[in-house]
Coordinates of C-alpha atoms in Angstrom, one line a residue:
M1 CA -24.8 -20.4 0.3
R2 CA -22.8 -19.1 -3.4
H3 CA -19.1 -20.2 -4.0
L4 CA -16.9 -16.6 -4.4
H5 CA -13.0 -17.2 -4.8
Y6 CA -12.9 -14.0 -6.8
P7 CA -15.7 -11.8 -5.7
L8 CA -13.6 -8.9 -7.5
A9 CA -14.0 -10.3 -11.1
A10 CA -15.6 -7.4 -12.0
A11 CA -13.0 -5.0 -10.9
L12 CA -10.5 -3.8 -13.7
A13 CA -7.1 -6.1 -14.3
A14 CA -3.9 -4.1 -13.9
A15 CA -1.2 -4.5 -16.8
L16 CA 1.4 -6.8 -15.0
A17 CA 4.9 -7.7 -16.0
T18 CA 6.3 -10.8 -14.8
G19 CA 9.8 -11.7 -14.2
A20 CA 9.2 -14.9 -15.8
A21 CA 9.4 -15.5 -19.7
A22 CA 7.1 -18.2 -20.5
Q23 CA 9.5 -20.4 -21.9
D24 CA 11.6 -20.4 -19.0
K25 CA 11.5 -23.3 -16.3
P26 CA 12.2 -22.8 -13.2
V27 CA 15.2 -24.6 -11.7
K28 CA 15.9 -25.1 -7.7
G29 CA 19.2 -23.5 -6.2
G30 CA 20.5 -20.6 -5.3
T31 CA 20.5 -17.6 -2.8
L32 CA 18.8 -14.6 -3.8
V33 CA 20.5 -11.3 -2.2
W34 CA 18.3 -8.3 -2.4
G35 CA 18.6 -4.8 -1.0
L36 CA 16.3 -3.4 1.6
S37 CA 15.9 0.5 1.5
A38 CA 14.6 1.0 5.2
E39 CA 13.9 -0.8 8.7
A40 CA 10.6 -0.8 10.4
G41 CA 11.7 -0.8 13.8
T42 CA 9.3 -4.0 14.4
L43 CA 9.1 -7.9 13.1
D44 CA 5.6 -8.0 13.7
C45 CA 3.9 -7.6 10.3
G46 CA 0.6 -6.1 11.6
G47 CA 2.3 -3.8 13.8
T48 CA 3.0 -0.9 11.1
D49 CA 1.9 0.1 7.4
T50 CA 5.6 0.8 6.3
F51 CA 6.6 -1.6 3.5
A52 CA 9.8 -2.5 5.4
V53 CA 8.4 -4.8 7.7
I54 CA 6.9 -6.6 5.0
H55 CA 9.9 -6.7 3.0
T56 CA 11.8 -8.0 6.1
V57 CA 9.2 -10.9 7.3
A58 CA 7.1 -11.8 4.4
P59 CA 9.0 -15.0 3.0
F60 CA 8.7 -16.4 6.6
Y61 CA 4.9 -15.9 6.8
S62 CA 1.9 -17.5 5.1
T63 CA -1.7 -15.6 5.2
L64 CA -5.1 -16.8 4.9
L65 CA -5.7 -15.1 1.5
R66 CA -3.2 -13.5 -0.9
V67 CA -3.7 -11.1 -4.1
N68 CA -3.4 -13.2 -7.1
L69 CA -0.8 -11.1 -8.5
D70 CA -1.4 -12.6 -12.4
K71 CA -5.2 -11.1 -11.8
Y72 CA -4.4 -8.2 -9.7
P73 CA -6.4 -7.1 -7.3
E74 CA -8.7 -10.6 -7.5
V75 CA -8.2 -12.9 -4.2
E76 CA -6.8 -16.4 -4.0
G77 CA -6.2 -18.8 -1.5
D78 CA -2.9 -19.3 0.9
L79 CA -3.6 -21.4 4.1
A80 CA -7.5 -21.1 2.5
K81 CA -7.9 -24.0 -0.2
S82 CA -11.2 -22.7 -1.0
W83 CA -14.3 -20.7 0.9
T84 CA -17.8 -19.8 0.4
I85 CA -19.9 -16.6 1.8
S86 CA -23.7 -16.7 2.6
Q87 CA -26.0 -14.9 0.5
D88 CA -26.6 -12.2 3.3
G89 CA -22.8 -11.7 3.1
L90 CA -22.4 -12.6 6.5
T91 CA -20.8 -15.5 7.2
Y92 CA -17.4 -16.8 5.3
S93 CA -16.7 -20.4 5.5
F94 CA -13.1 -21.5 5.1
D95 CA -11.5 -25.0 4.0
I96 CA -7.9 -24.8 5.3
H97 CA -5.1 -26.9 3.6
E98 CA -4.2 -30.0 5.7
G99 CA -0.6 -31.0 6.7
V100 CA 0.5 -27.3 7.0
T101 CA 3.7 -27.3 9.6
F102 CA 5.3 -24.1 11.3
H103 CA 8.6 -24.0 10.8
D104 CA 9.5 -25.9 14.7
G105 CA 7.2 -28.7 13.1
S106 CA 3.9 -28.0 14.9
P107 CA 1.0 -28.1 13.4
L108 CA -0.6 -24.7 11.7
T109 CA -4.6 -25.3 11.9
S110 CA -7.6 -23.1 12.4
E111 CA -6.9 -22.1 16.1
D112 CA -3.8 -20.6 14.8
I113 CA -5.0 -17.8 12.0
K114 CA -7.9 -17.4 14.8
A115 CA -5.4 -16.4 17.3
S116 CA -3.7 -14.0 14.6
L117 CA -6.7 -12.6 13.3
D118 CA -7.8 -11.7 17.1
R119 CA -4.6 -10.2 17.9
Y120 CA -4.8 -7.9 15.0
R121 CA -8.6 -7.0 15.7
N122 CA -8.2 -7.1 19.6
P123 CA -4.6 -6.1 20.0
P124 CA -3.6 -6.9 23.6
A125 CA -1.9 -3.9 25.9
G126 CA 1.5 -2.8 24.2
V127 CA 0.7 -4.6 20.9
P128 CA 0.3 -2.4 17.9
S129 CA -2.0 -3.2 15.3
F130 CA -2.9 -0.8 12.4
R131 CA -4.8 -3.5 11.2
K132 CA -7.1 -3.2 14.0
A133 CA -9.8 -0.8 12.4
S134 CA -10.0 -2.8 9.2
F135 CA -11.4 -5.4 11.5
E136 CA -13.9 -4.3 13.3
D137 CA -16.4 -5.6 11.3
I138 CA -15.6 -9.2 12.6
A139 CA -18.3 -10.3 15.0
S140 CA -16.7 -13.6 15.7
I141 CA -14.1 -16.1 14.4
E142 CA -14.8 -19.8 15.2
T143 CA -13.1 -23.5 14.2
P144 CA -15.5 -26.1 14.1
S145 CA -12.2 -28.3 13.3
P146 CA -8.6 -27.8 12.4
T147 CA -9.4 -27.2 9.0
K148 CA -12.6 -25.2 9.4
L149 CA -12.7 -21.6 10.1
V150 CA -16.0 -19.5 10.2
I151 CA -15.6 -15.6 10.2
T152 CA -18.8 -14.2 11.0
L153 CA -19.5 -10.1 10.5
K154 CA -21.9 -7.6 12.3
A155 CA -22.6 -6.5 9.0
P156 CA -21.8 -6.8 4.9
N157 CA -18.6 -5.8 4.0
P158 CA -17.5 -6.1 0.4
A159 CA -13.9 -5.3 1.2
M160 CA -13.5 -8.0 3.9
L161 CA -12.0 -10.7 1.5
L162 CA -9.5 -8.3 0.3
N163 CA -8.9 -7.3 3.8
L164 CA -8.1 -11.0 4.9
A165 CA -5.7 -11.1 2.0
G166 CA -3.4 -8.4 3.0
P167 CA 0.1 -9.0 3.4
N168 CA 0.0 -7.7 6.7
G169 CA -1.7 -10.5 7.9
C170 CA 0.8 -13.2 8.8
I171 CA -0.4 -16.2 10.8
Y172 CA 1.6 -16.7 14.0
S173 CA 1.6 -19.9 16.3
A174 CA -1.5 -19.6 18.9
K175 CA 1.1 -21.1 21.4
K176 CA 3.7 -18.7 20.8
L177 CA 1.0 -15.6 20.9
A178 CA -0.4 -17.2 24.2
E179 CA 3.4 -17.4 25.9
D180 CA 4.2 -14.0 24.8
P181 CA 1.7 -11.8 22.6
K182 CA 4.5 -9.5 21.9
F183 CA 6.7 -12.9 20.4
P184 CA 6.4 -11.6 16.8
I185 CA 8.2 -8.4 17.5
T186 CA 11.2 -9.4 17.9
N187 CA 10.9 -12.9 16.8
V188 CA 10.1 -14.6 13.6
M189 CA 8.5 -18.1 13.2
G190 CA 6.0 -18.8 10.6
S191 CA 4.9 -21.6 8.2
G192 CA 6.1 -19.3 5.2
P193 CA 8.6 -20.9 2.3
F194 CA 11.7 -19.7 4.2
K195 CA 12.7 -20.4 7.8
F196 CA 14.3 -17.6 9.7
V197 CA 18.0 -17.7 9.9
K198 CA 19.2 -14.4 11.3
Y199 CA 18.6 -10.7 11.7
E200 CA 21.2 -8.2 12.3
K201 CA 19.7 -4.7 12.6
G202 CA 20.8 -2.1 10.4
A203 CA 22.7 -5.0 8.1
S204 CA 20.9 -7.7 6.9
I205 CA 17.8 -10.7 7.2
E206 CA 18.4 -14.1 6.3
G207 CA 16.4 -17.0 5.2
V208 CA 16.9 -20.3 4.4
R209 CA 14.6 -22.7 2.5
F210 CA 11.9 -24.5 4.3
D211 CA 11.7 -28.2 3.1
G212 CA 8.2 -28.7 5.2
Y213 CA 6.7 -26.0 2.9
F214 CA 3.2 -26.9 2.1
K215 CA 3.0 -25.7 -1.4
K216 CA 4.2 -27.4 -4.8
D217 CA 4.3 -26.0 -8.4
K218 CA 1.7 -26.6 -11.3
N219 CA 4.2 -29.4 -12.0
G220 CA 4.0 -31.0 -8.6
T221 CA 7.6 -29.5 -7.7
Q222 CA 8.3 -28.9 -4.1
L223 CA 8.3 -24.9 -3.5
P224 CA 10.3 -22.8 -2.9
Y225 CA 13.0 -23.1 -5.5
L226 CA 15.5 -21.0 -4.0
D227 CA 18.0 -22.5 -1.2
G228 CA 17.4 -19.2 0.7
F229 CA 17.6 -15.2 0.9
K230 CA 19.7 -12.4 1.9
G231 CA 18.4 -8.7 2.4
V232 CA 21.1 -6.4 2.9
V233 CA 20.1 -3.2 4.5
F234 CA 21.3 0.3 2.7
S235 CA 21.1 3.5 4.5
Q236 CA 22.0 5.4 1.4
P237 CA 20.6 5.3 -2.2
A238 CA 23.4 5.7 -3.7
A239 CA 25.2 2.8 -1.9
M240 CA 22.2 0.6 -3.5
I241 CA 22.6 1.7 -7.0
N242 CA 26.2 1.3 -6.7
A243 CA 25.5 -2.5 -5.4
L244 CA 23.3 -3.2 -8.1
Q245 CA 25.5 -1.7 -11.0
G246 CA 28.6 -3.8 -9.1
G247 CA 26.2 -7.3 -9.1
Q248 CA 26.5 -7.3 -5.1
I249 CA 22.9 -7.5 -5.0
M250 CA 20.3 -8.4 -7.5
G251 CA 17.5 -5.9 -6.8
E252 CA 15.4 -4.1 -5.0
F253 CA 11.5 -4.7 -4.5
R254 CA 10.5 -1.0 -3.5
T255 CA 11.0 1.4 -6.6
I256 CA 14.1 3.7 -8.2
T257 CA 13.9 6.9 -9.5
P258 CA 14.5 7.9 -13.0
A259 CA 17.8 9.3 -12.7
Q260 CA 18.8 5.9 -11.1
K261 CA 16.9 4.1 -14.1
K262 CA 19.2 6.1 -16.5
T263 CA 22.2 5.4 -14.8
L264 CA 21.6 1.5 -14.2
Q265 CA 20.6 1.6 -17.9
E266 CA 24.3 2.9 -19.1
T267 CA 26.0 1.1 -16.4
A268 CA 24.3 -2.4 -16.5
G269 CA 21.3 -2.6 -18.5
D270 CA 22.8 -5.9 -20.1
K271 CA 22.7 -7.6 -16.7
L272 CA 19.2 -5.8 -15.5
A273 CA 15.4 -6.2 -16.5
F274 CA 13.4 -3.1 -15.4
Y275 CA 9.6 -3.2 -14.6
E276 CA 7.2 -0.7 -14.1
S277 CA 3.6 0.2 -13.1
D278 CA 1.5 2.6 -11.9
W279 CA 1.8 2.8 -7.6
N280 CA -1.1 2.7 -5.3
T281 CA 0.7 4.9 -3.1
G282 CA -0.2 9.1 -4.0
L283 CA 0.9 12.6 -2.4
V284 CA -2.1 14.5 -0.7
L285 CA -2.5 17.9 0.3
A286 CA -3.8 18.7 4.3
F287 CA -5.1 22.3 5.0
N288 CA -5.0 22.8 8.6
T289 CA -9.1 23.9 8.7
K290 CA -8.3 24.8 12.6
K291 CA -6.2 27.5 11.5
P292 CA -7.8 30.8 9.5
P293 CA -7.8 31.3 6.3
F294 CA -7.6 27.5 5.6
D295 CA -11.0 27.3 7.6
N296 CA -12.5 29.0 4.4
V297 CA -13.5 26.9 1.7
K298 CA -12.8 29.1 -1.2
V299 CA -9.2 29.5 0.3
R300 CA -8.9 25.8 0.2
Q301 CA -10.3 25.8 -3.5
A302 CA -8.2 28.5 -5.0
L303 CA -5.2 27.0 -3.8
S304 CA -5.8 23.6 -5.5
M305 CA -7.3 25.2 -8.5
A306 CA -3.9 27.1 -8.8
I307 CA -1.9 23.6 -9.2
D308 CA -1.6 22.5 -12.6
R309 CA -1.5 18.8 -12.0
F310 CA -1.7 17.6 -15.6
T311 CA 2.1 19.2 -16.1
A312 CA 3.2 18.2 -12.8
G313 CA 2.5 15.0 -14.1
K314 CA 4.6 14.8 -17.2
A315 CA 7.4 17.1 -15.3
L316 CA 7.6 15.6 -12.3
S317 CA 7.7 12.0 -13.8
Q318 CA 11.0 13.1 -15.3
Q319 CA 12.9 13.6 -12.1
S320 CA 10.8 12.1 -9.2
I321 CA 8.6 9.1 -8.6
L322 CA 5.3 10.9 -9.4
K323 CA 3.4 10.2 -12.7
S324 CA -0.3 9.7 -12.5
V325 CA -3.3 12.3 -12.3
G326 CA -6.2 11.2 -10.3
G327 CA -8.8 11.5 -7.4
L328 CA -9.0 9.5 -4.2
V329 CA -8.5 6.4 -5.8
R330 CA -5.7 5.3 -7.9
P331 CA -6.1 5.6 -11.5
G332 CA -7.0 2.4 -13.1
A333 CA -7.7 0.7 -9.9
P334 CA -11.3 -0.6 -9.1
Y335 CA -13.5 2.3 -8.6
G336 CA -10.6 5.2 -10.0
A337 CA -12.3 8.0 -11.6
K338 CA -11.8 8.3 -15.1
P339 CA -10.5 11.9 -16.3
E340 CA -14.0 13.3 -17.3
A341 CA -15.5 12.6 -14.0
L342 CA -12.9 14.9 -12.1
K343 CA -12.6 17.8 -14.8
D344 CA -15.2 20.1 -12.8
L345 CA -13.7 19.6 -9.3
P346 CA -11.0 22.3 -8.0
G347 CA -8.0 21.5 -9.2
F348 CA -8.7 19.3 -12.1
N349 CA -9.4 21.6 -14.8
P350 CA -7.2 21.1 -18.0
D351 CA -7.6 24.5 -18.8
I352 CA -5.4 25.9 -15.8
K353 CA -5.2 29.8 -17.3
A354 CA -9.0 29.7 -16.5
A355 CA -8.4 27.6 -13.0
R356 CA -6.0 30.2 -12.0
E357 CA -8.1 33.3 -13.0
K358 CA -10.9 31.9 -10.8
A359 CA -8.6 31.1 -7.9
K360 CA -7.5 34.7 -7.7
A361 CA -11.3 35.6 -7.6
L362 CA -12.0 32.9 -5.0
L363 CA -9.2 34.4 -2.9
K364 CA -10.5 37.9 -3.2
E365 CA -13.8 36.9 -1.9
A366 CA -12.1 35.7 0.8
G367 CA -10.1 39.1 1.6
V368 CA -6.7 37.2 1.4
E369 CA -5.5 38.3 -1.9
N370 CA -1.9 38.9 -0.4
L371 CA -1.9 35.4 1.3
K372 CA 1.5 34.0 3.1
F373 CA 1.9 30.3 4.4
E374 CA 4.4 28.2 5.5
L375 CA 4.0 24.4 3.4
F376 CA 5.1 21.6 5.8
N377 CA 6.8 18.5 4.5
R378 CA 8.9 15.7 4.9
S379 CA 12.8 16.0 4.7
T380 CA 13.0 13.1 2.2
T381 CA 14.1 13.7 -1.2
Q382 CA 11.8 11.7 -3.3
P383 CA 9.4 12.5 -3.8
Y384 CA 8.7 15.3 -1.3
T385 CA 11.3 17.5 -2.1
P386 CA 10.7 18.2 -6.0
S387 CA 6.9 18.3 -5.0
G388 CA 7.3 21.0 -2.5
V389 CA 9.2 23.0 -4.9
Y390 CA 6.6 22.6 -7.7
L391 CA 3.7 23.7 -5.5
I392 CA 5.1 26.5 -4.4
A393 CA 6.1 27.6 -7.8
Q394 CA 2.4 26.8 -8.6
W395 CA 1.3 29.4 -6.0
K396 CA 3.4 31.8 -6.8
E397 CA 1.4 32.0 -9.7
I398 CA -1.5 33.5 -8.6
G399 CA 0.4 35.8 -6.0
V400 CA 0.3 33.5 -2.8
E401 CA 3.7 33.5 -1.3
V402 CA 4.8 30.1 0.2
T403 CA 8.1 29.0 2.7
H404 CA 9.1 25.9 2.8
K405 CA 9.8 23.8 5.8
Q406 CA 10.7 20.0 5.5
V407 CA 11.5 17.9 8.7
E408 CA 13.0 14.5 9.6
T409 CA 10.1 11.9 9.1
P410 CA 9.4 11.8 13.1
A411 CA 8.5 15.3 13.6
Y412 CA 7.0 15.1 9.9
R413 CA 4.6 12.6 11.5
E414 CA 4.1 14.1 14.7
G415 CA 3.1 17.5 12.8
I416 CA 0.7 15.8 10.3
K417 CA -0.7 14.2 13.9
T418 CA -1.1 17.0 15.6
G419 CA -2.2 19.3 12.9
S420 CA 0.8 21.7 13.9
F421 CA 1.0 23.2 10.1
D422 CA -0.6 25.4 7.9
V423 CA -0.2 23.2 4.7
A424 CA 0.9 20.1 4.5
L425 CA 2.2 17.6 1.8
D426 CA 0.8 14.3 3.4
F427 CA 0.8 10.7 1.7
L428 CA -1.5 8.2 0.9
N429 CA -0.3 4.5 1.2
A430 CA -3.6 2.2 -0.1
V431 CA -2.0 -1.2 0.9
L432 CA -5.0 -2.7 0.1
E433 CA -7.1 -1.4 -3.0
D434 CA -10.8 -1.0 -2.1
P435 CA -12.3 1.9 -1.6
S436 CA -13.3 0.9 2.4
L437 CA -9.6 0.5 3.0
T438 CA -8.4 3.7 0.6
L439 CA -11.2 6.4 1.6
N440 CA -10.9 6.4 5.2
K441 CA -8.0 8.8 4.8
Y442 CA -10.6 11.2 4.0
L443 CA -13.3 10.8 6.8
S444 CA -13.7 13.4 9.3
S445 CA -10.7 13.6 12.1
S446 CA -12.5 12.5 14.9
R447 CA -13.2 9.5 13.0
D448 CA -9.3 8.7 11.5
S449 CA -6.3 9.5 13.3
T450 CA -4.4 10.2 10.0
N451 CA -6.8 13.1 8.6
G452 CA -4.5 15.7 10.0
S453 CA -6.7 18.8 8.6
G454 CA -8.9 18.8 11.5
F455 CA -11.9 18.7 9.2
E456 CA -15.3 17.6 10.0
D457 CA -17.4 16.4 7.2
K458 CA -20.7 14.6 8.1
E459 CA -22.2 14.3 4.7
A460 CA -19.2 12.6 3.5
D461 CA -19.0 9.9 6.4
A462 CA -22.2 9.2 5.6
L463 CA -21.4 8.3 1.8
Y464 CA -18.4 6.8 3.2
D465 CA -20.6 4.6 5.4
A466 CA -23.1 3.5 2.6
Q467 CA -20.9 2.4 -0.1
L468 CA -18.7 0.8 3.3
R469 CA -22.4 -1.6 3.1
E470 CA -23.3 -1.9 -0.6
T471 CA -22.4 -5.1 -2.1
D472 CA -23.9 -3.9 -5.7
P473 CA -20.7 -2.7 -7.6
K474 CA -22.5 -0.3 -9.6
K475 CA -24.4 1.3 -6.9
R476 CA -21.1 1.2 -4.9
E477 CA -19.3 2.9 -7.6
A478 CA -22.0 5.7 -7.6
L479 CA -21.6 6.3 -3.8
V480 CA -17.7 6.6 -4.2
R481 CA -18.1 9.1 -7.0
Q482 CA -20.2 11.1 -4.9
F483 CA -17.8 11.0 -2.0
E484 CA -15.0 11.7 -3.9
N485 CA -16.9 14.5 -5.3
R486 CA -17.9 16.1 -1.7
V487 CA -14.2 15.6 -0.4
I488 CA -12.5 17.0 -3.3
T489 CA -15.3 20.2 -3.4
Q490 CA -14.5 20.7 0.6
G491 CA -11.0 20.5 0.0
A492 CA -9.4 19.8 3.2
Q493 CA -7.9 17.4 2.0
T494 CA -6.9 16.8 -1.8
P495 CA -4.8 14.4 -4.1
F496 CA -1.8 15.8 -5.5
I497 CA -0.2 13.5 -7.8
W498 CA -0.2 9.5 -7.7
W499 CA 3.3 7.6 -7.2
Y500 CA 4.8 5.6 -10.1
R501 CA 7.0 2.3 -9.6
T502 CA 10.1 1.1 -10.9
V503 CA 12.0 -2.2 -10.2
A504 CA 15.4 -3.2 -11.5
L505 CA 16.3 -6.7 -11.1
S506 CA 19.0 -9.1 -12.3
K507 CA 18.0 -11.0 -15.2
Q508 CA 18.4 -14.2 -13.3
V509 CA 15.8 -13.3 -11.2
K510 CA 12.8 -15.3 -12.5
G511 CA 9.3 -15.9 -11.5
W512 CA 9.0 -12.3 -9.3
K513 CA 6.0 -10.4 -10.2
M514 CA 5.3 -6.3 -10.7
S515 CA 2.2 -4.6 -9.4
P516 CA 0.9 -1.4 -8.5
S517 CA 1.4 -2.3 -4.7
H518 CA 5.3 -2.4 -3.4
L519 CA 3.6 -5.0 -0.2
Y520 CA 3.0 -8.0 -2.8
G521 CA 5.1 -10.5 -4.4
Q522 CA 7.3 -10.4 -1.2
D523 CA 7.1 -14.0 -0.2
F524 CA 9.9 -15.2 -3.1
G525 CA 8.1 -18.8 -2.8
E526 CA 8.3 -18.6 -6.9
V527 CA 11.3 -17.0 -7.3
W528 CA 14.0 -18.8 -8.8
L529 CA 17.7 -18.0 -10.5
A530 CA 18.2 -18.6 -13.9
Q531 CA 22.2 -19.4 -14.3
A532 CA 24.3 -16.7 -15.7
K533 CA 25.3 -16.6 -19.1

């Protein structure tokens, strides 16, 4: 057996900023009041990939593993205090902390973890689970004792530990699930640092310190530090910013825009701290390959070549939450492509003049010199509207005329899902930064429902499957690059720009940690409040 606490140790560490200076000493007490910019429509953290559900319920729950934000994206234990992985990569054996209890006082054992994971990977009727596909490699879960959990895989999967560390892996009471598999959709009962107080839909979510929480800090102080928290729902961004300015809330943990940051710096800069990071969410162009002429690879390549992504990264970062140019994996993330690996691919040539001449030639070869089409987009200002306007201007440079259709989110999601568009501005939310959990969007449409292009590419699928099983990091990276080259060259779906994250917090808020993901660090177990000066 080999002992592996951090199987991703070779990954590049992101530059992280923390909300607590080294000389600050945590103190107990106080209520964290923060803003929530959206609601998920469910309290079940595995039911949807939207950030809103995690921001709402994370403080109430524990997970088996979690990401170590000081060494992002390495994995550390949460309920698991240690684990081993067999030499063949198929058997994961976990030792679970003793004495963990749910908020109702009942013990949390390996049976509860098994019941929760089984629910995610094989959800009962009427229980949504976006985690189902990512747990397909699990063959069995066994519980030799209340503090032992053994997960056996069907085949090696180097992404499995990170998968098990996902924030959307809340551990529920097996008893509650047996009584009602839908219990977590509308109820909250976990083992996290805070106990549920109340949830008023459209208004707020509240929690209070759980005195029976099983964790202590490095000095032996019982966590959490806070007395409690209150998340206040805001339907309008302007109202959120006003509340930050006035001190009614202490922060919002998703992001603010450059314009909002400027406003806050001018009006409340002495009271706020700003934390910034690249973001593991990006915009993706999807071409409907079921509709001519987008079934022609030359047309798709031409439309991608016409886009000056490098100017977009600079220009759009001034007015939107967009910034970084990269491939299928976030630049700077493990297995993210360096610029020199992308420069020969359609749409990534720094010489935009030459690229556009080539684009015009390709359109002529395809017989669509006077191409007209509709860009299907989401009617959300950030970052969709400025991106759509920018893209339309870029295509005009090669003589292509584009109209802009923006629709509300439900219609937008349905349109992407059903392929009811010419070209769509889609998005990728890399909940977990491992290629197996990020690249699946670019699989053939028959294999991944989030691929709205309708494209089938068995060669790309085979490369994906190969990297999924490859445990040698260098060999795996080579396969990821082959997959990326294939997908961008075929151009059915191709990356546009990656997002950039900026969080504004009251200087009273300490211990919160920034990362490229807006889903991590939201349990508030180590957050504390300094006294106002």
